[in-house]
CSV table of C-alpha atoms in Angstrom, one decimal:
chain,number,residue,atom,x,y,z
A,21,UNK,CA,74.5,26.6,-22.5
A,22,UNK,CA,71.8,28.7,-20.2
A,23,UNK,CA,69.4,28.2,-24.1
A,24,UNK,CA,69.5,24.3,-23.2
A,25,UNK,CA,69.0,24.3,-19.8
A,26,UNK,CA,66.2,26.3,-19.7
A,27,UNK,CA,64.7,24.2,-22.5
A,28,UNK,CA,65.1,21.5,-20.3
A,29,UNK,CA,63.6,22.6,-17.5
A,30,UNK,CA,60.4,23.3,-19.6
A,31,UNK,CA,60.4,20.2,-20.8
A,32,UNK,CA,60.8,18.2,-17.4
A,33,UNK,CA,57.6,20.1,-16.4
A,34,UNK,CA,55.8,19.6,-19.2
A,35,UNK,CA,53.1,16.9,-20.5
A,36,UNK,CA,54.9,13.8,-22.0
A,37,UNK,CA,57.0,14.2,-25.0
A,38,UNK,CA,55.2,14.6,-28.3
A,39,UNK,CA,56.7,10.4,-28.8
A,40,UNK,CA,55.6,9.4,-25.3
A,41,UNK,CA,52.2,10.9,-26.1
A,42,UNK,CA,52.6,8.6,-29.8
A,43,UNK,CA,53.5,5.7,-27.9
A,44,UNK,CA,50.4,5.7,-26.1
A,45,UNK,CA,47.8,6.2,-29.1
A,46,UNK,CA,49.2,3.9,-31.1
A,47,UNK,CA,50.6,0.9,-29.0
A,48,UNK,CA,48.8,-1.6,-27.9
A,49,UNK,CA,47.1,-0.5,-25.2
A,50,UNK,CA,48.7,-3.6,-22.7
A,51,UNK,CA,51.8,-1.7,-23.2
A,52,UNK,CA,50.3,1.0,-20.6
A,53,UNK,CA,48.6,-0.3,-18.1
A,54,UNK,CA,49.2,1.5,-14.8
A,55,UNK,CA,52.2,3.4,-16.1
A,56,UNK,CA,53.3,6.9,-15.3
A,57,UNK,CA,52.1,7.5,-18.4
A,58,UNK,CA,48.8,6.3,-18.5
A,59,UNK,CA,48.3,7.7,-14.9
A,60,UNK,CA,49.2,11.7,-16.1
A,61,UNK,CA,47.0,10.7,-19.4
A,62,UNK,CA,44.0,9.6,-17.4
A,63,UNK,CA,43.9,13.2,-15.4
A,64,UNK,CA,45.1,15.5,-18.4
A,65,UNK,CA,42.5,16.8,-20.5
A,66,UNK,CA,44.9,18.3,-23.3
A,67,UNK,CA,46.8,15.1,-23.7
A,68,UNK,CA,43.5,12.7,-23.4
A,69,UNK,CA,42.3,15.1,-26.6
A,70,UNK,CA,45.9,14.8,-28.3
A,71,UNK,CA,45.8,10.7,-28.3
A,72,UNK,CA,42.3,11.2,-29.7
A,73,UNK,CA,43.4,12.9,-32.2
A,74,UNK,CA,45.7,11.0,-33.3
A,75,UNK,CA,44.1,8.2,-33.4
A,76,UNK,CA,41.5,9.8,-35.6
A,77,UNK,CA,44.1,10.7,-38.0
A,78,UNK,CA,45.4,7.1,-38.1
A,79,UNK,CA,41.9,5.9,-39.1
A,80,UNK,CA,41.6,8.6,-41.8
A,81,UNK,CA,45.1,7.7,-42.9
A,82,UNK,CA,43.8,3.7,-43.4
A,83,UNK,CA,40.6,4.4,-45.1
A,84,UNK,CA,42.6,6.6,-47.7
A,85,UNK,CA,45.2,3.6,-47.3
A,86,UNK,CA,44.2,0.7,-46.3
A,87,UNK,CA,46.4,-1.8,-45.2
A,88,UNK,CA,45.9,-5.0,-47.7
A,89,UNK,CA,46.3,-3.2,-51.1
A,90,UNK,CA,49.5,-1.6,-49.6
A,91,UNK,CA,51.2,-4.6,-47.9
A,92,UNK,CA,50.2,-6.8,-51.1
A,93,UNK,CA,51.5,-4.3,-53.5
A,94,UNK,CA,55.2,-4.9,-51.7
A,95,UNK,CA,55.1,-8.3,-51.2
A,96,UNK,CA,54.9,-9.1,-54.6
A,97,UNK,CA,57.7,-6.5,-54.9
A,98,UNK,CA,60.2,-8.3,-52.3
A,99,UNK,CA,59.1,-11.6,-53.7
A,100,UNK,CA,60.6,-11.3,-57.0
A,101,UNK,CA,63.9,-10.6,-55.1
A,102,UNK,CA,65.9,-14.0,-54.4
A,103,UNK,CA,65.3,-15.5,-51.3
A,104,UNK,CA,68.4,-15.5,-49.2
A,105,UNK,CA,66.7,-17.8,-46.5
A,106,UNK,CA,69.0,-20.8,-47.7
A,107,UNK,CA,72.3,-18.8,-47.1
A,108,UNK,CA,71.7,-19.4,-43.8
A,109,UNK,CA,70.8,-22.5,-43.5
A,110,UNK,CA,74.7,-23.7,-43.5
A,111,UNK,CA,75.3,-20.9,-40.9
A,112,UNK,CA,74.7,-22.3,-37.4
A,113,UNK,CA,78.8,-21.7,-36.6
A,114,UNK,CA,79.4,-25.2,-36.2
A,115,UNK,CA,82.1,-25.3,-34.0
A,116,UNK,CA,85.0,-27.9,-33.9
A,117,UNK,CA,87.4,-28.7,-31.3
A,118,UNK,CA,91.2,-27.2,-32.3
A,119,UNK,CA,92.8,-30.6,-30.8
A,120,UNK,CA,93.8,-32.6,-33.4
A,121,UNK,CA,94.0,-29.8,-36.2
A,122,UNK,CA,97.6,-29.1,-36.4
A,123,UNK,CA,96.6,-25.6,-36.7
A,124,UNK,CA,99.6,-23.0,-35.2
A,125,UNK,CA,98.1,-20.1,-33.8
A,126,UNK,CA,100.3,-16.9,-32.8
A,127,UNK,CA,99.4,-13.8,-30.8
A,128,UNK,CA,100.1,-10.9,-33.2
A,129,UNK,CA,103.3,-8.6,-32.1
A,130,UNK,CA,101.3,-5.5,-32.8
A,131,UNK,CA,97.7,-5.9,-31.5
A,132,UNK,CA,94.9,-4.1,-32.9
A,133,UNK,CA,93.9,-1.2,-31.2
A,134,UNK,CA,90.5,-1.6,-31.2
A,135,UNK,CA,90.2,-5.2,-29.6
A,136,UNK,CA,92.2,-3.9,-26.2
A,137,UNK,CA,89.9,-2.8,-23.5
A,138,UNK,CA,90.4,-2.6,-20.1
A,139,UNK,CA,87.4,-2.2,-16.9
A,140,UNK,CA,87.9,1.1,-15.3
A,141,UNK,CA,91.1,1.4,-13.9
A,142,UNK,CA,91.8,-2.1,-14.4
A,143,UNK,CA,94.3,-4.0,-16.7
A,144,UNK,CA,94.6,-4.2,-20.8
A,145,UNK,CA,92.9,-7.3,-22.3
A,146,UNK,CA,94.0,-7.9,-25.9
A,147,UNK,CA,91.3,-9.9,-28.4
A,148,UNK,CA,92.8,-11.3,-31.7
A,149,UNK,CA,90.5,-13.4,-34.3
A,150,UNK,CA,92.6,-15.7,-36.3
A,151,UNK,CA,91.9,-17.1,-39.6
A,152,UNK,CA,92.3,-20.4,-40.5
A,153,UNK,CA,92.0,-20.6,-44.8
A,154,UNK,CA,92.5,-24.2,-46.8
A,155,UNK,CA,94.4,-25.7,-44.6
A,156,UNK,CA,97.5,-23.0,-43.9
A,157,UNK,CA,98.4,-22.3,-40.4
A,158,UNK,CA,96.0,-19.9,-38.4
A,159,UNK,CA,97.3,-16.4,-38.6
A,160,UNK,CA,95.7,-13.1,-36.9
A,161,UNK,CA,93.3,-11.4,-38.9
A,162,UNK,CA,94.4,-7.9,-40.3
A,163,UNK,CA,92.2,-5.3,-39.9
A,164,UNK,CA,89.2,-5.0,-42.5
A,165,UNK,CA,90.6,-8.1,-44.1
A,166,UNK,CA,87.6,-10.0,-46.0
A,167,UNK,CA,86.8,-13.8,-45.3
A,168,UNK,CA,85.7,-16.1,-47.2
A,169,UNK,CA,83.0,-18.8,-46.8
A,170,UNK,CA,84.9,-21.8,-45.5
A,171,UNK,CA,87.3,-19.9,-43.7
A,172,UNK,CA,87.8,-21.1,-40.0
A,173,UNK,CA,88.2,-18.6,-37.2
A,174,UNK,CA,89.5,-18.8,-33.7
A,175,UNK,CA,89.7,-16.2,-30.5
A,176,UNK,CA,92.7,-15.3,-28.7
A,177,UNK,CA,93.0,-13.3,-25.8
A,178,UNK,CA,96.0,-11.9,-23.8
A,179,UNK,CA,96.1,-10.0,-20.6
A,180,UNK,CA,96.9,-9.7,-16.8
A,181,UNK,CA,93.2,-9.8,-15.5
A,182,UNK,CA,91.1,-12.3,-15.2
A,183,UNK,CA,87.0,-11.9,-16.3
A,184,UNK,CA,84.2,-13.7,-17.9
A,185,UNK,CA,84.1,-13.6,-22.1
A,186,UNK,CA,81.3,-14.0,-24.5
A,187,UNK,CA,81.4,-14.0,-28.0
A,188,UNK,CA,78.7,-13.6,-30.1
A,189,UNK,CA,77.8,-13.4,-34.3
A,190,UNK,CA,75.1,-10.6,-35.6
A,191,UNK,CA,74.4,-11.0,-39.2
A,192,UNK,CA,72.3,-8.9,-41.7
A,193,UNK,CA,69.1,-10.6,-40.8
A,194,UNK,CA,69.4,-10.0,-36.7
A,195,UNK,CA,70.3,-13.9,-36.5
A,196,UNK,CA,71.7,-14.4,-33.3
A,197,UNK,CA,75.0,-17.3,-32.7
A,198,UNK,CA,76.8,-17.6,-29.6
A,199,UNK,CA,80.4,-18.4,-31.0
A,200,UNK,CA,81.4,-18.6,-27.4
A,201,UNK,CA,81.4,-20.2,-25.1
A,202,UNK,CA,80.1,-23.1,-27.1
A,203,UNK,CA,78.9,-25.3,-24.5
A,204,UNK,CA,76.6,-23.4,-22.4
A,205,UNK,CA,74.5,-20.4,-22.4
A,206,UNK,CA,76.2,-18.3,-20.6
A,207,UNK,CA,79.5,-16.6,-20.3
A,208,UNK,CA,83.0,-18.8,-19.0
A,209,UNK,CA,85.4,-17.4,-16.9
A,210,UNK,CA,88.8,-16.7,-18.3
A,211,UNK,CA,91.7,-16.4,-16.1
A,212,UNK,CA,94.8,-13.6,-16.5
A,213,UNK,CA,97.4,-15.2,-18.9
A,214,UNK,CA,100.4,-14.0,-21.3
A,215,UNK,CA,98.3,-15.5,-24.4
A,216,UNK,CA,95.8,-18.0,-24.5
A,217,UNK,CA,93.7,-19.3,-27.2
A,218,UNK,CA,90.1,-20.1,-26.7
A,219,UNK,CA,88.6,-23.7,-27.7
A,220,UNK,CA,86.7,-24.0,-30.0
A,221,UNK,CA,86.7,-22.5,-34.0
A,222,UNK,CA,84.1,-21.7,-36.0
A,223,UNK,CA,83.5,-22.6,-39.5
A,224,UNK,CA,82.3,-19.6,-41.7
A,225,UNK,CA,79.3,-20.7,-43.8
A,226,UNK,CA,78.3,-19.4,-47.5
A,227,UNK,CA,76.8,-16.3,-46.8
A,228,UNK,CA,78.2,-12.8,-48.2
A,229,UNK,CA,78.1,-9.8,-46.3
A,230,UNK,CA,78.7,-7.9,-43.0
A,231,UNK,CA,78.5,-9.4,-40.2
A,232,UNK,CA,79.5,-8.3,-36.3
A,233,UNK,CA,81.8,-10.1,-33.7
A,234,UNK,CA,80.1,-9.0,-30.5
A,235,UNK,CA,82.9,-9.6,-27.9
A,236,UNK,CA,82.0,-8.8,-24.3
A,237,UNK,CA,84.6,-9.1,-21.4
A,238,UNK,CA,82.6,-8.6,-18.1
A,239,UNK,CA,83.6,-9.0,-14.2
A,240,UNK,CA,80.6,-11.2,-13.4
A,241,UNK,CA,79.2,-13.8,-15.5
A,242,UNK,CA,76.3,-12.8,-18.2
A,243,UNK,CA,73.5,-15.4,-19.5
A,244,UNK,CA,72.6,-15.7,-22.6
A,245,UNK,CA,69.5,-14.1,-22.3
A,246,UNK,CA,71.0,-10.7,-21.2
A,247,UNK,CA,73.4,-10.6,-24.2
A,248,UNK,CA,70.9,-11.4,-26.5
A,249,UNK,CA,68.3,-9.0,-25.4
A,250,UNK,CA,71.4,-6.1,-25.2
A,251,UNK,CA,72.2,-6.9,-28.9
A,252,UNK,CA,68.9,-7.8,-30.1
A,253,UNK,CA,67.9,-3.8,-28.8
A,254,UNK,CA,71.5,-2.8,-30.1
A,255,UNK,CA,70.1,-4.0,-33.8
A,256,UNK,CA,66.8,-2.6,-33.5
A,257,UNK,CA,68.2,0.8,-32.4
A,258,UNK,CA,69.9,0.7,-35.5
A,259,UNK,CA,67.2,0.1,-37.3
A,260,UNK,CA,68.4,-3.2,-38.6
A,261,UNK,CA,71.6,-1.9,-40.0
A,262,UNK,CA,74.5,-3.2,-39.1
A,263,UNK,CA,77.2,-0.7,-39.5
A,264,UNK,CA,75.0,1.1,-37.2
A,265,UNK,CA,75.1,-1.1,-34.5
A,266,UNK,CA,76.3,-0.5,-31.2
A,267,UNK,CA,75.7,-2.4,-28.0
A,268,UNK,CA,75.1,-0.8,-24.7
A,269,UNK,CA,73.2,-1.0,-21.3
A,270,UNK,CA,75.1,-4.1,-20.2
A,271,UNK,CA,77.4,-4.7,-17.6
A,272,UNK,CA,80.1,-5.7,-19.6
A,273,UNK,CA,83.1,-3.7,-21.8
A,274,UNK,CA,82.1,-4.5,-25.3
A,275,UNK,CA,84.1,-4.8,-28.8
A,276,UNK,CA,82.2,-4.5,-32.0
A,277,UNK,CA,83.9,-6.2,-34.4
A,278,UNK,CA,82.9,-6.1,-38.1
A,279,UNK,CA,83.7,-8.3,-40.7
A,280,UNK,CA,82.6,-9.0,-44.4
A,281,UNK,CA,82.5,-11.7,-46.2
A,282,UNK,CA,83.0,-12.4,-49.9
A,283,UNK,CA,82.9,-15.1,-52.8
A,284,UNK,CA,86.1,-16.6,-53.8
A,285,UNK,CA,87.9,-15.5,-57.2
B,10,UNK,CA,58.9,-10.9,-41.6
B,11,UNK,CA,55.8,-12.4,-43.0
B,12,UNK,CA,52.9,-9.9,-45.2
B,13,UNK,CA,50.3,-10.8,-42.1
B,14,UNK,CA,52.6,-9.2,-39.6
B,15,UNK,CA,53.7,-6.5,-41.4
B,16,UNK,CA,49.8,-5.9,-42.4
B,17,UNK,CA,49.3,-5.3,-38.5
B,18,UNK,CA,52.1,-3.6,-38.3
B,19,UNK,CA,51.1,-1.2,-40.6
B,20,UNK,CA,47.5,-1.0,-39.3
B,21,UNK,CA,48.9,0.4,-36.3
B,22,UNK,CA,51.9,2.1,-36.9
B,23,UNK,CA,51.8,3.0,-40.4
B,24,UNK,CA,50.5,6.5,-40.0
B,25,UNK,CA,52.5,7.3,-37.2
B,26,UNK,CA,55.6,6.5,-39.6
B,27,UNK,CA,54.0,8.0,-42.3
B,28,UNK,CA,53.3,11.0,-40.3
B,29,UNK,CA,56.8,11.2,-39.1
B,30,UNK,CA,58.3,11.3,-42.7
B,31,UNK,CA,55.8,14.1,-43.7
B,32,UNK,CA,57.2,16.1,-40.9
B,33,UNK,CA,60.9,15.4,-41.6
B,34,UNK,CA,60.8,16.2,-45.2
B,35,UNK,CA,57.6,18.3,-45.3
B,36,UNK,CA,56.7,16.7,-49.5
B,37,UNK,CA,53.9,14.5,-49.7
B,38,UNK,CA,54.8,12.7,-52.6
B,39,UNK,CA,58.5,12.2,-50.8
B,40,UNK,CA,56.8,10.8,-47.4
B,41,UNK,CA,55.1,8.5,-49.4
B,42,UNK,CA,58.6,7.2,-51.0
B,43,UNK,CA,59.7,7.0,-47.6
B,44,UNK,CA,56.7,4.8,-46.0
B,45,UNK,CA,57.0,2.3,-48.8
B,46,UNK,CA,61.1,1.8,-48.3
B,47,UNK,CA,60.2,1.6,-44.6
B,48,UNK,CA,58.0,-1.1,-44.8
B,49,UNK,CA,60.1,-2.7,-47.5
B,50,UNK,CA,62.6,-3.1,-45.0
B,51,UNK,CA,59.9,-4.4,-42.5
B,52,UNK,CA,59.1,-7.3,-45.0
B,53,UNK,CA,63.0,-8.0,-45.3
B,54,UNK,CA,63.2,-8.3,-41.6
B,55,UNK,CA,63.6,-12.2,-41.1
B,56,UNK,CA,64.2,-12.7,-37.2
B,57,UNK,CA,62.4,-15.3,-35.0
B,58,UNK,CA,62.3,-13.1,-32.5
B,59,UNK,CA,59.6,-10.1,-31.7
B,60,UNK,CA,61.0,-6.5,-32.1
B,61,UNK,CA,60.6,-5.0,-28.6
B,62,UNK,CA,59.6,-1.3,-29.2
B,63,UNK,CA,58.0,-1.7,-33.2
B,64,UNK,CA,57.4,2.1,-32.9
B,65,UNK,CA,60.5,3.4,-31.9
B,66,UNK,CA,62.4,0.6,-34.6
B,67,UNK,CA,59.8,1.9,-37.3
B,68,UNK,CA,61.0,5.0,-36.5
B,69,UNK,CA,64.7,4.5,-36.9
B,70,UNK,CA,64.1,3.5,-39.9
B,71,UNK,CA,62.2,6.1,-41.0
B,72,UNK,CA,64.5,8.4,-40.2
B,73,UNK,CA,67.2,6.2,-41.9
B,74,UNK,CA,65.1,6.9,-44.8
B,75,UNK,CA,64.5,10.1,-44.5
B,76,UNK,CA,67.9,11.4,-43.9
B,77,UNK,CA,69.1,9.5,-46.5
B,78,UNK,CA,66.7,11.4,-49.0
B,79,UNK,CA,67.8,14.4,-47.7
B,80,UNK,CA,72.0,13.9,-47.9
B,81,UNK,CA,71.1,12.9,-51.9
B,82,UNK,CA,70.1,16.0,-52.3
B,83,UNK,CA,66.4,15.0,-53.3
B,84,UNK,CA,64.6,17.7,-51.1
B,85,UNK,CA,65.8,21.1,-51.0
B,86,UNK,CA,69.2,22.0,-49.6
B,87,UNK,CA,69.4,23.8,-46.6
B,88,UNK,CA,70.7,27.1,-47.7
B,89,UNK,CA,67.6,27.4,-50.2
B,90,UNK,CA,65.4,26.2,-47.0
B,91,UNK,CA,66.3,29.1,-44.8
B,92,UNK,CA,66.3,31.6,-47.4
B,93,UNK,CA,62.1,30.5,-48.0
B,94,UNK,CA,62.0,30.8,-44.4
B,95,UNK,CA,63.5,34.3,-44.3
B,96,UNK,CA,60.9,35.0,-46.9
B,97,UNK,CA,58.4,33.5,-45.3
B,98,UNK,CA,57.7,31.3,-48.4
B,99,UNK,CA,56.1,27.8,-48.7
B,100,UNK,CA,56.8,26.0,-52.0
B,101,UNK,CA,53.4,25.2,-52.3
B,102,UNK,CA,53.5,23.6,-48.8
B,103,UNK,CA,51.1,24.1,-45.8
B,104,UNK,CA,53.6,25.4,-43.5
B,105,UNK,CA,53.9,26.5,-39.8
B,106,UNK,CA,56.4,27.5,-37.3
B,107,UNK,CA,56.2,24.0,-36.1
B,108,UNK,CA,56.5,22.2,-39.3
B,109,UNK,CA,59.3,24.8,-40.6
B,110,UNK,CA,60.9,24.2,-37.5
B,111,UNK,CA,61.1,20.1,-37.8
B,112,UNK,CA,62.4,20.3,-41.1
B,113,UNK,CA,65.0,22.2,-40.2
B,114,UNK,CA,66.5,20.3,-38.0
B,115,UNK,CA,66.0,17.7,-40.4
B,116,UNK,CA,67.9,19.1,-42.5
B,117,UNK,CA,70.8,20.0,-40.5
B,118,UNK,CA,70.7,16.1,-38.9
B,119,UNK,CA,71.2,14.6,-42.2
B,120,UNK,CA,74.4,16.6,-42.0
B,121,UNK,CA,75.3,14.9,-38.9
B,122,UNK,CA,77.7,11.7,-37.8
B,123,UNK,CA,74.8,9.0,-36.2
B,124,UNK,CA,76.2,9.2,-33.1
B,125,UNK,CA,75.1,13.3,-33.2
B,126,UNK,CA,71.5,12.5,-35.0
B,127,UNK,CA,70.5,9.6,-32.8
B,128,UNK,CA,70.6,11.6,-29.3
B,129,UNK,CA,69.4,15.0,-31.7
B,130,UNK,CA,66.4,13.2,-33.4
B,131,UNK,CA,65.2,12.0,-29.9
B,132,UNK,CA,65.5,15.4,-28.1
B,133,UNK,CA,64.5,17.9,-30.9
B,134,UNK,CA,62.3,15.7,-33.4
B,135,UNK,CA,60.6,13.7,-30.5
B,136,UNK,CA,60.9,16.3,-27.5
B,137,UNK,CA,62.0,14.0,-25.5
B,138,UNK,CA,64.0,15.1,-21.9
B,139,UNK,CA,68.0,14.7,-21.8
B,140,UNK,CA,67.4,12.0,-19.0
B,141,UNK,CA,64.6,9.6,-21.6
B,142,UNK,CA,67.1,10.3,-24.6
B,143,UNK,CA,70.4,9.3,-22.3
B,144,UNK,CA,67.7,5.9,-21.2
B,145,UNK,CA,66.4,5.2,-24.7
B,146,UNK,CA,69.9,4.8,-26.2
B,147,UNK,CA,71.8,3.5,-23.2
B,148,UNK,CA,74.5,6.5,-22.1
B,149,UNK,CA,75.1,8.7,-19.8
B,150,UNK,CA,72.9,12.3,-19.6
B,151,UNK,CA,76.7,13.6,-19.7
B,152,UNK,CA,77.0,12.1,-22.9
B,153,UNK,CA,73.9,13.1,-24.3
B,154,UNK,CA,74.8,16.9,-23.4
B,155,UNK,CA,78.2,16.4,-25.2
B,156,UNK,CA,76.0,15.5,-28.7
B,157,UNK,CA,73.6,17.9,-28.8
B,158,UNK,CA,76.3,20.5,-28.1
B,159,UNK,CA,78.0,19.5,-31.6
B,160,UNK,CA,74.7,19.1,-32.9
B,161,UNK,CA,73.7,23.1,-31.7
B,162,UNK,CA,77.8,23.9,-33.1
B,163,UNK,CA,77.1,22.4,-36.7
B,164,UNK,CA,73.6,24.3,-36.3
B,165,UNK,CA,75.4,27.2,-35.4
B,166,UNK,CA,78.0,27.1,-38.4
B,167,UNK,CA,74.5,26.5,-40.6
B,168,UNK,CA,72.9,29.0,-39.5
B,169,UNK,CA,74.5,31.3,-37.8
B,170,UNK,CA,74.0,31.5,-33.6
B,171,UNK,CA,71.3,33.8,-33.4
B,172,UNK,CA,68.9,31.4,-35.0
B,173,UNK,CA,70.2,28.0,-33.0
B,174,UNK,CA,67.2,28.8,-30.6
B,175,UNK,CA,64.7,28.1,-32.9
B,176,UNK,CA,65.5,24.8,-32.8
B,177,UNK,CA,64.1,24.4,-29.3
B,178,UNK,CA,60.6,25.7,-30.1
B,179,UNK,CA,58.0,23.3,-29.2
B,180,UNK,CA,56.0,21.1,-31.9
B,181,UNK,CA,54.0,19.0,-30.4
């Protein structure tokens, strides 16, 4: 333990970090105006020749490389790939009122452990997703259980405290849905209950693949733009995978919920 | 995302990613590999919206790459890697304390769960402090102590603990 520490002290009282000191030769240089940064840059010879340097490397790099050869070679590589924009065209989560559907929905007897948080020291909340499939009464989804396209899903939630909810969809492509609420941008309060179920369903559309059930149960009401920016840097973090994805730096406990879906048989 | 973007893109990141596989898996030819599947995955990225920090997200996914490469087994194992290094060999490499050094822990964060390799890559790859790597992926400094403790215990169990040091050595 002393190793680390002592590590860290150095490196508190050093120059920038080697990726601070990237950052700064190779962003654009908007991105540093009147930062600490900029400000220890402008007095430090060592780290003035180091951004230098780097960029001098990067324009060595391009004339060996340049850019157009490279970029064309993979686009004509990706291009022969099918294009999956029109999967998604049918997404959009169009969402349907549950009045008039006939559709039973139960909350399960045995919850899943991962969709119960509590707030710190507060109460348990329990989420369920139910599936709705060609026309059979809804039922709570089993854990890892596939969907299928078609499929129409619906929120439950259960608990003795009352909070705001948000639900959102994260597919492959970082495409952002708010699944709900559905009516405004922004999170609805939902107030302590035995069981309740949530209006609204969604209609899964043809795409196949993983996708995430973002579900974030908060004390004060989040806009949309917060929980899209919190996910949005969740998915880049992850470098645009998925399974990789975890959301944090938002007031709010979170549930990542992952599902797949496949092709009928 | 469309070829003109990803044309800037690379422009002004694509040595810095470049650079950054060369370092974690020290082969030319295997850093190249890596900067075409990262900017593969560039192309494939189809949303609206601007990515916030393009040089950190390039960098995840470089190290996706990289790591990847490494688990399969394409680049030397790590047991082989330390023995060169005991010998002080090079495999035909251009190699320094500092480079040795990075692909070490490459080496040993391929081995790791994400969780580990995400707070590890930022403090030992990109020399970041505990209190930017705890900001830059949204936990607590306690946390990221926790992880790179395992990290320095699987390093330990590689390497033995008389050589976990080496890991802090600086490369910049």
């Amino acid at each position: 333990m002393k190793v680390i520490d002592r590590e860290e002290v150095a490196r508190q009282r050093r120059h920038p970090s080697p990726r601070s000191i990237e950052s700064f030769a190779f962003d654009p240089p908007e991105n540093h105006r009147q930062t600490q940064l900029s400000d220890h840059i402008d007095e430090c010879e060592r780290c003035q020749q180091r951004v230098e340097q780097l960029r001098s490397e990067r324009d060595g790099f391009l004339t060996d490389r340049p850019a157009a050869p490279f970029i064309a070679a993979l686009s004509r590589g990706t291009a022969s790939e099918p294009s999956r924009r029109f999967r998604w065209l049918a997404l959009a989560a169009a969402v349907l009122l549950a009045v008039g559907t006939g559709v039973y929905l139960g909350i399960p007897r045995t919850p899943d452990p991962s969709s119960v948080v509590q707030f710190k020291g507060g109460k348990h909340i329990n989420f369920t997703i139910f599936v709705g499939r060609d026309g059979a009464p809804a039922r709570p989804r089993r854990e890892a259980e596939p969907l299928y396209p078609g499929d129409v899903i619906r929120f439950g939630v259960a608990g003795a405290q009352s909070g705001y909810l948000y639900i959102a969809n994260l597919d492959g492509e970082n495409r952002f849905t708010r699944y709900y609420p559905a009516d405004k941008p922004a999170s609805a309060p939902v107030l302590k209950s035995e069981r309740q179920i949530l209006e609204g369903s969604i209609v899964l559309d043809e795409y196949l693949g993983p996708e995430l059930i973002i579900i974030f149960w908060s004390k004060q009401p989040l806009d949309d733009a917060t929980v899209r920016r919190a996910v949005t840097r969740a998915f880049d973090r992850a470098g645009g995978e998925l399974e990789r994805v975890e959301v944090a730096g938002i007031d709010a406990v979170v549930i990542v919920k992952r599902i797949r879906k496949v092709a009928r048989r | 995302m469309d070829a003109a973007l990803a044309k800037e893109m690379y422009q002004r990141y694509g040595y810095a990613v470049h650079r950054r596989c060369l370092r974690l898996l020290r082969e030319s030819a295997a850093a190249d590999d890596a900067l075409h599947d990262v900017f593969i995955k560039v192309l494939r990225y189809r949303s609206a919206a601007p990515v916030e920090h393009p040089l950190a997200w390039l960098y995840t996914i470089a190290d996706r790459c990289c790591f990847d490469a490494l688990k399969k087994g394409r680049r030397l194992t790590l047991v082989d890697r330390t023995e060169q290094l005991e010998c002080g060999e090079s495999n035909g490499q251009s190699s320094t304390p500092a480079a040795d050094r990075v692909h070490l822990v490459a080496q040993l964060l391929a081995r790791c769960s994400d969780r580990i390799r995400r707070v590890a890559v930022l403090y030992y790859i990109d020399g970041m402090t505990q209190q930017e790597v705890a900001e830059a992926v949204g936990c607590s400094r306690k946390t990221v102590k926790k992880r790179l403790a395992a990290f320095r215990d699987k390093a330990a169990a590689n390497l033995g603990e008389s050589r976990v040091e080496e890991l802090n050595h600086e490369s910049h």
